[in-house]
């Protein structure tokens, strides 16, 4: 099978149901950014394997599939997906790591090691994906669980970066205004 189909040459792509949308549509921006986030998480995992991050990657693939499917068809394809349960699981991971961290003393600069910087890149890409989903959720509240999950994921990525400061023995650099 060839990788190129030429069906997108005119600037459109197809959704799961076969309908076509322009590649600059907010929906495509949303799941394209989720795909980008997934790749950046893969780069972080390549630096230090983390089983929960692989679980995050799996959920991001599901999320991209959900977004590529019209909401009216979600119950047909995704009836077993419980995004709220996954969000709760992330909260438990955040609480576990945060319980071992010192209290924050200010804004933390996104630096420290290649892994820590990668996690901060993941966090900021996640925030961009969330902003795209907010636009969708304002039009259709069925997108709200995705919005909530991405909001929590950015929190998780931030705490994971802080946790890796501790694990790597690297002091956090606090932002100082001039």
Coordinates of C-alpha atoms in Angstrom, one line a residue:
X1 CA 0.0 0.0 0.0
X2 CA 1.3 3.4 -0.9
X3 CA 1.6 6.1 1.8
X4 CA 0.4 8.8 -0.4
X5 CA -3.2 8.9 -1.7
X6 CA -3.3 12.4 -3.3
X7 CA -6.8 12.9 -1.8
X8 CA -5.5 15.7 0.4
X9 CA -3.8 17.6 -2.4
X10 CA -6.6 20.1 -2.6
X11 CA -6.3 21.0 1.1
X12 CA -8.9 18.7 2.6
X13 CA -8.9 15.5 4.6
X14 CA -11.5 12.9 5.5
X15 CA -13.0 12.1 8.8
X16 CA -13.9 8.6 10.0
X17 CA -17.4 8.8 8.4
X18 CA -15.9 9.8 5.0
X19 CA -16.9 13.5 5.2
X20 CA -14.2 15.9 4.2
X21 CA -13.0 19.0 6.0
X22 CA -10.3 21.6 5.2
X23 CA -6.9 21.0 6.8
X24 CA -7.0 24.3 8.5
X25 CA -10.3 23.6 10.3
X26 CA -10.2 24.0 14.1
X27 CA -11.1 20.3 14.5
X28 CA -8.1 19.2 12.4
X29 CA -5.8 21.7 14.3
X30 CA -7.0 20.1 17.5
X31 CA -6.3 16.5 16.6
X32 CA -3.1 17.5 14.7
X33 CA -1.8 19.1 17.8
X34 CA -2.7 16.0 19.8
X35 CA -0.7 14.0 17.3
X36 CA 2.2 16.5 17.7
X37 CA 2.0 16.1 21.5
X38 CA 2.1 12.4 21.2
X39 CA 5.3 12.6 19.2
X40 CA 6.9 14.9 21.8
X41 CA 5.9 12.5 24.5
X42 CA 7.5 9.7 22.5
X43 CA 10.7 11.8 22.5
X44 CA 10.5 12.2 26.3
X45 CA 10.0 8.4 26.7
X46 CA 13.0 7.8 24.5
X47 CA 15.1 9.7 27.1
X48 CA 13.6 7.9 30.1
X49 CA 10.9 5.2 29.7
X50 CA 7.9 5.9 31.8
X51 CA 5.0 3.4 31.7
X52 CA 2.3 6.0 32.6
X53 CA 3.5 8.2 29.7
X54 CA 2.9 5.2 27.3
X55 CA -0.6 5.0 28.8
X56 CA -1.0 8.7 28.0
X57 CA 0.1 8.1 24.4
X58 CA -2.5 5.4 24.0
X59 CA -5.2 7.7 25.3
X60 CA -4.0 10.5 23.0
X61 CA -4.4 8.1 20.0
X62 CA -7.9 7.3 21.2
X63 CA -8.5 11.1 21.6
X64 CA -7.4 11.8 18.1
X65 CA -9.7 9.0 16.8
X66 CA -12.6 10.5 18.8
X67 CA -11.9 13.9 17.3
X68 CA -11.7 12.5 13.8
X69 CA -15.2 11.0 14.3
X70 CA -18.4 13.1 14.2
X71 CA -19.8 13.3 17.8
X72 CA -23.0 11.6 16.8
X73 CA -21.0 8.5 16.0
X74 CA -18.9 8.4 19.3
X75 CA -21.3 6.0 21.0
X76 CA -20.9 3.5 18.1
X77 CA -17.1 3.5 18.1
X78 CA -16.0 4.7 21.6
X79 CA -18.6 3.3 24.1
X80 CA -15.8 1.7 26.2
X81 CA -13.7 4.9 26.5
X82 CA -14.0 6.5 29.9
X83 CA -12.0 9.8 29.6
X84 CA -13.2 10.9 33.1
X85 CA -11.7 7.7 34.6
X86 CA -8.4 8.4 32.9
X87 CA -8.5 12.0 34.1
X88 CA -9.0 10.7 37.7
X89 CA -6.1 8.3 37.2
X90 CA -3.9 11.2 36.1
X91 CA -4.9 13.1 39.3
X92 CA -3.8 10.2 41.4
X93 CA -0.4 10.2 39.6
X94 CA -0.1 13.9 40.1
X95 CA -1.0 13.6 43.8
X96 CA 1.5 10.7 44.2
X97 CA 4.4 12.7 42.7
X98 CA 3.5 16.0 44.3
X99 CA 3.5 14.4 47.8
X100 CA 7.2 13.9 47.4
X101 CA 8.0 17.4 46.1
X102 CA 8.9 20.6 48.0
X103 CA 6.4 23.4 47.9
X104 CA 6.8 25.7 44.9
X105 CA 8.5 29.0 45.7
X106 CA 7.6 30.8 42.5
X107 CA 7.4 30.3 38.7
X108 CA 9.8 27.6 37.5
X109 CA 11.8 28.1 34.4
X110 CA 11.4 25.2 31.9
X111 CA 15.0 24.0 32.1
X112 CA 17.2 21.5 34.0
X113 CA 18.0 18.6 31.7
X114 CA 17.0 17.4 28.2
X115 CA 14.2 15.3 29.7
X116 CA 12.9 18.1 31.9
X117 CA 12.9 20.5 29.0
X118 CA 11.2 17.9 26.8
X119 CA 8.4 17.5 29.4
X120 CA 7.9 21.2 29.4
X121 CA 7.6 21.2 25.6
X122 CA 5.0 18.5 26.0
X123 CA 3.2 20.6 28.6
X124 CA 3.0 23.7 26.3
X125 CA 1.9 21.7 23.3
X126 CA -0.7 20.1 25.5
X127 CA -1.9 23.6 26.4
X128 CA -2.2 24.5 22.7
X129 CA -4.3 21.4 22.1
X130 CA -6.5 22.3 25.0
X131 CA -7.0 25.8 23.6
X132 CA -8.2 24.2 20.3
X133 CA -10.6 21.9 22.2
X134 CA -11.9 24.9 24.2
X135 CA -13.0 26.4 20.9
X136 CA -14.8 23.1 19.9
X137 CA -16.3 22.7 23.4
X138 CA -17.8 26.2 23.2
X139 CA -19.7 25.0 20.1
X140 CA -20.5 21.5 21.3
X141 CA -20.3 20.5 25.0
X142 CA -19.6 16.9 24.1
X143 CA -16.0 17.9 23.7
X144 CA -15.8 19.0 27.3
X145 CA -14.3 15.6 28.6
X146 CA -11.5 16.0 26.2
X147 CA -10.9 19.6 27.3
X148 CA -10.8 18.5 30.9
X149 CA -8.5 15.5 30.2
X150 CA -6.0 17.8 28.4
X151 CA -6.1 20.4 31.2
X152 CA -5.2 17.7 33.7
X153 CA -2.6 16.2 31.3
X154 CA -0.8 19.6 31.2
X155 CA -0.8 19.5 35.1
X156 CA 0.6 16.0 35.0
X157 CA 3.4 16.9 32.6
X158 CA 4.3 19.9 34.8
X159 CA 4.5 17.8 37.9
X160 CA 6.4 15.1 36.1
X161 CA 9.0 17.7 35.0
X162 CA 9.3 18.8 38.7
X163 CA 9.5 15.2 39.8
X164 CA 12.3 14.6 37.4
X165 CA 14.2 17.6 38.9
X166 CA 14.1 15.7 42.2
X167 CA 15.0 12.3 40.6
X168 CA 17.9 13.8 38.7
X169 CA 19.1 15.9 41.6
X170 CA 18.7 19.1 39.6
X171 CA 17.7 22.3 41.4
X172 CA 14.7 24.1 40.0
X173 CA 15.5 27.5 38.6
X174 CA 12.9 30.1 39.9
X175 CA 12.0 33.0 37.6
X176 CA 13.1 36.3 39.0
X177 CA 11.6 39.5 37.6
X178 CA 14.1 42.3 37.0

